[in-house]
């Protein structure tokens, strides 16, 4: 998904140059760091998977909780998909 309002978002008009998850994650993490956001969650609603980006790098959420530090908090990933 490319959003026209974000000029740095990776785009590909050439079908041989795919927009990969790695490229998207890199752009999002870089943008967050540039404005001083300490951590960012990326959630794939189709697969119900999530990743957390911080200054330390990127990690997939494996325990089912979206966490932050300073202040410490945790949100169950499953709650985001409840009806």
CSV table of C-alpha atoms in Angstrom, one decimal:
chain,number,residue,atom,x,y,z
A,1,UNK,CA,0.0,0.0,0.0
A,2,UNK,CA,1.5,3.3,-1.0
A,3,UNK,CA,0.2,6.5,0.4
A,4,UNK,CA,0.6,9.6,-1.8
A,5,UNK,CA,1.0,12.0,1.1
A,6,UNK,CA,4.2,10.3,2.3
A,7,UNK,CA,6.9,11.1,-0.3
A,8,UNK,CA,9.5,8.8,1.3
A,9,UNK,CA,7.2,5.8,1.3
A,10,UNK,CA,8.7,3.1,-0.9
A,11,UNK,CA,6.9,2.9,-4.2
A,12,UNK,CA,7.3,0.6,-7.1
A,13,UNK,CA,5.8,1.1,-10.5
A,14,UNK,CA,8.0,-1.7,-11.9
A,15,UNK,CA,6.5,-5.1,-11.0
A,16,UNK,CA,10.0,-6.5,-10.8
A,17,UNK,CA,10.8,-4.3,-7.8
A,18,UNK,CA,8.4,-5.4,-5.1
A,19,UNK,CA,7.5,-3.4,-2.1
A,20,UNK,CA,8.8,-5.7,0.6
A,21,UNK,CA,8.0,-5.8,4.3
A,22,UNK,CA,11.6,-5.1,5.0
A,23,UNK,CA,11.5,-1.9,2.9
A,24,UNK,CA,8.3,-0.7,4.5
A,25,UNK,CA,9.6,-1.4,8.0
A,26,UNK,CA,12.8,0.4,7.3
A,27,UNK,CA,10.9,3.5,6.1
A,28,UNK,CA,8.6,3.5,9.1
A,29,UNK,CA,11.3,3.0,11.7
A,30,UNK,CA,13.4,5.7,10.1
A,31,UNK,CA,10.5,8.1,10.1
A,32,UNK,CA,9.6,7.4,13.7
A,33,UNK,CA,13.2,7.8,14.8
A,34,UNK,CA,13.6,11.1,12.9
A,35,UNK,CA,10.8,12.7,14.9
A,36,UNK,CA,11.8,11.2,18.2
A,37,UNK,CA,9.2,8.5,18.7
A,38,UNK,CA,10.9,5.9,21.0
A,39,UNK,CA,8.9,2.9,19.8
A,40,UNK,CA,6.4,2.0,17.1
A,41,UNK,CA,4.1,-1.0,16.6
A,42,UNK,CA,3.4,-2.3,13.2
A,43,UNK,CA,0.3,-4.5,13.0
A,44,UNK,CA,-0.6,-6.8,10.2
A,45,UNK,CA,-4.4,-7.2,10.6
A,46,UNK,CA,-4.6,-10.0,8.1
A,47,UNK,CA,-2.1,-12.3,9.8
A,48,UNK,CA,-2.7,-10.8,13.3
A,49,UNK,CA,1.0,-10.4,13.7
A,50,UNK,CA,2.8,-7.4,15.1
A,51,UNK,CA,6.3,-6.0,15.3
A,52,UNK,CA,7.8,-3.4,17.6
A,53,UNK,CA,10.4,-0.9,16.4
A,54,UNK,CA,12.7,0.9,18.9
A,55,UNK,CA,16.2,2.3,19.0
A,56,UNK,CA,17.4,-1.2,19.7
A,57,UNK,CA,15.9,-2.6,16.5
A,58,UNK,CA,12.9,-4.5,15.4
A,59,UNK,CA,11.3,-7.5,17.1
A,60,UNK,CA,8.3,-9.5,16.3
A,61,UNK,CA,5.7,-9.6,19.1
A,62,UNK,CA,5.7,-13.3,20.1
A,63,UNK,CA,4.1,-13.3,23.5
A,64,UNK,CA,0.8,-11.6,22.4
A,65,UNK,CA,1.5,-8.2,24.1
A,66,UNK,CA,2.3,-4.9,22.6
A,67,UNK,CA,4.6,-3.3,25.1
A,68,UNK,CA,6.2,0.1,25.8
A,69,UNK,CA,8.9,1.3,28.2
A,70,UNK,CA,8.9,4.6,30.1
A,71,UNK,CA,6.0,4.4,31.0
A,72,UNK,CA,5.8,0.7,31.0
A,73,UNK,CA,2.5,-0.6,29.6
A,74,UNK,CA,1.2,-3.7,27.8
A,75,UNK,CA,-1.8,-4.1,25.5
A,76,UNK,CA,-3.0,-7.6,24.5
A,77,UNK,CA,-2.7,-7.9,20.7
A,78,UNK,CA,-5.9,-10.1,20.7
A,79,UNK,CA,-7.9,-7.2,22.1
A,80,UNK,CA,-7.4,-5.2,18.9
A,81,UNK,CA,-9.3,-7.8,17.0
A,82,UNK,CA,-12.3,-8.3,19.4
A,83,UNK,CA,-15.7,-7.4,18.0
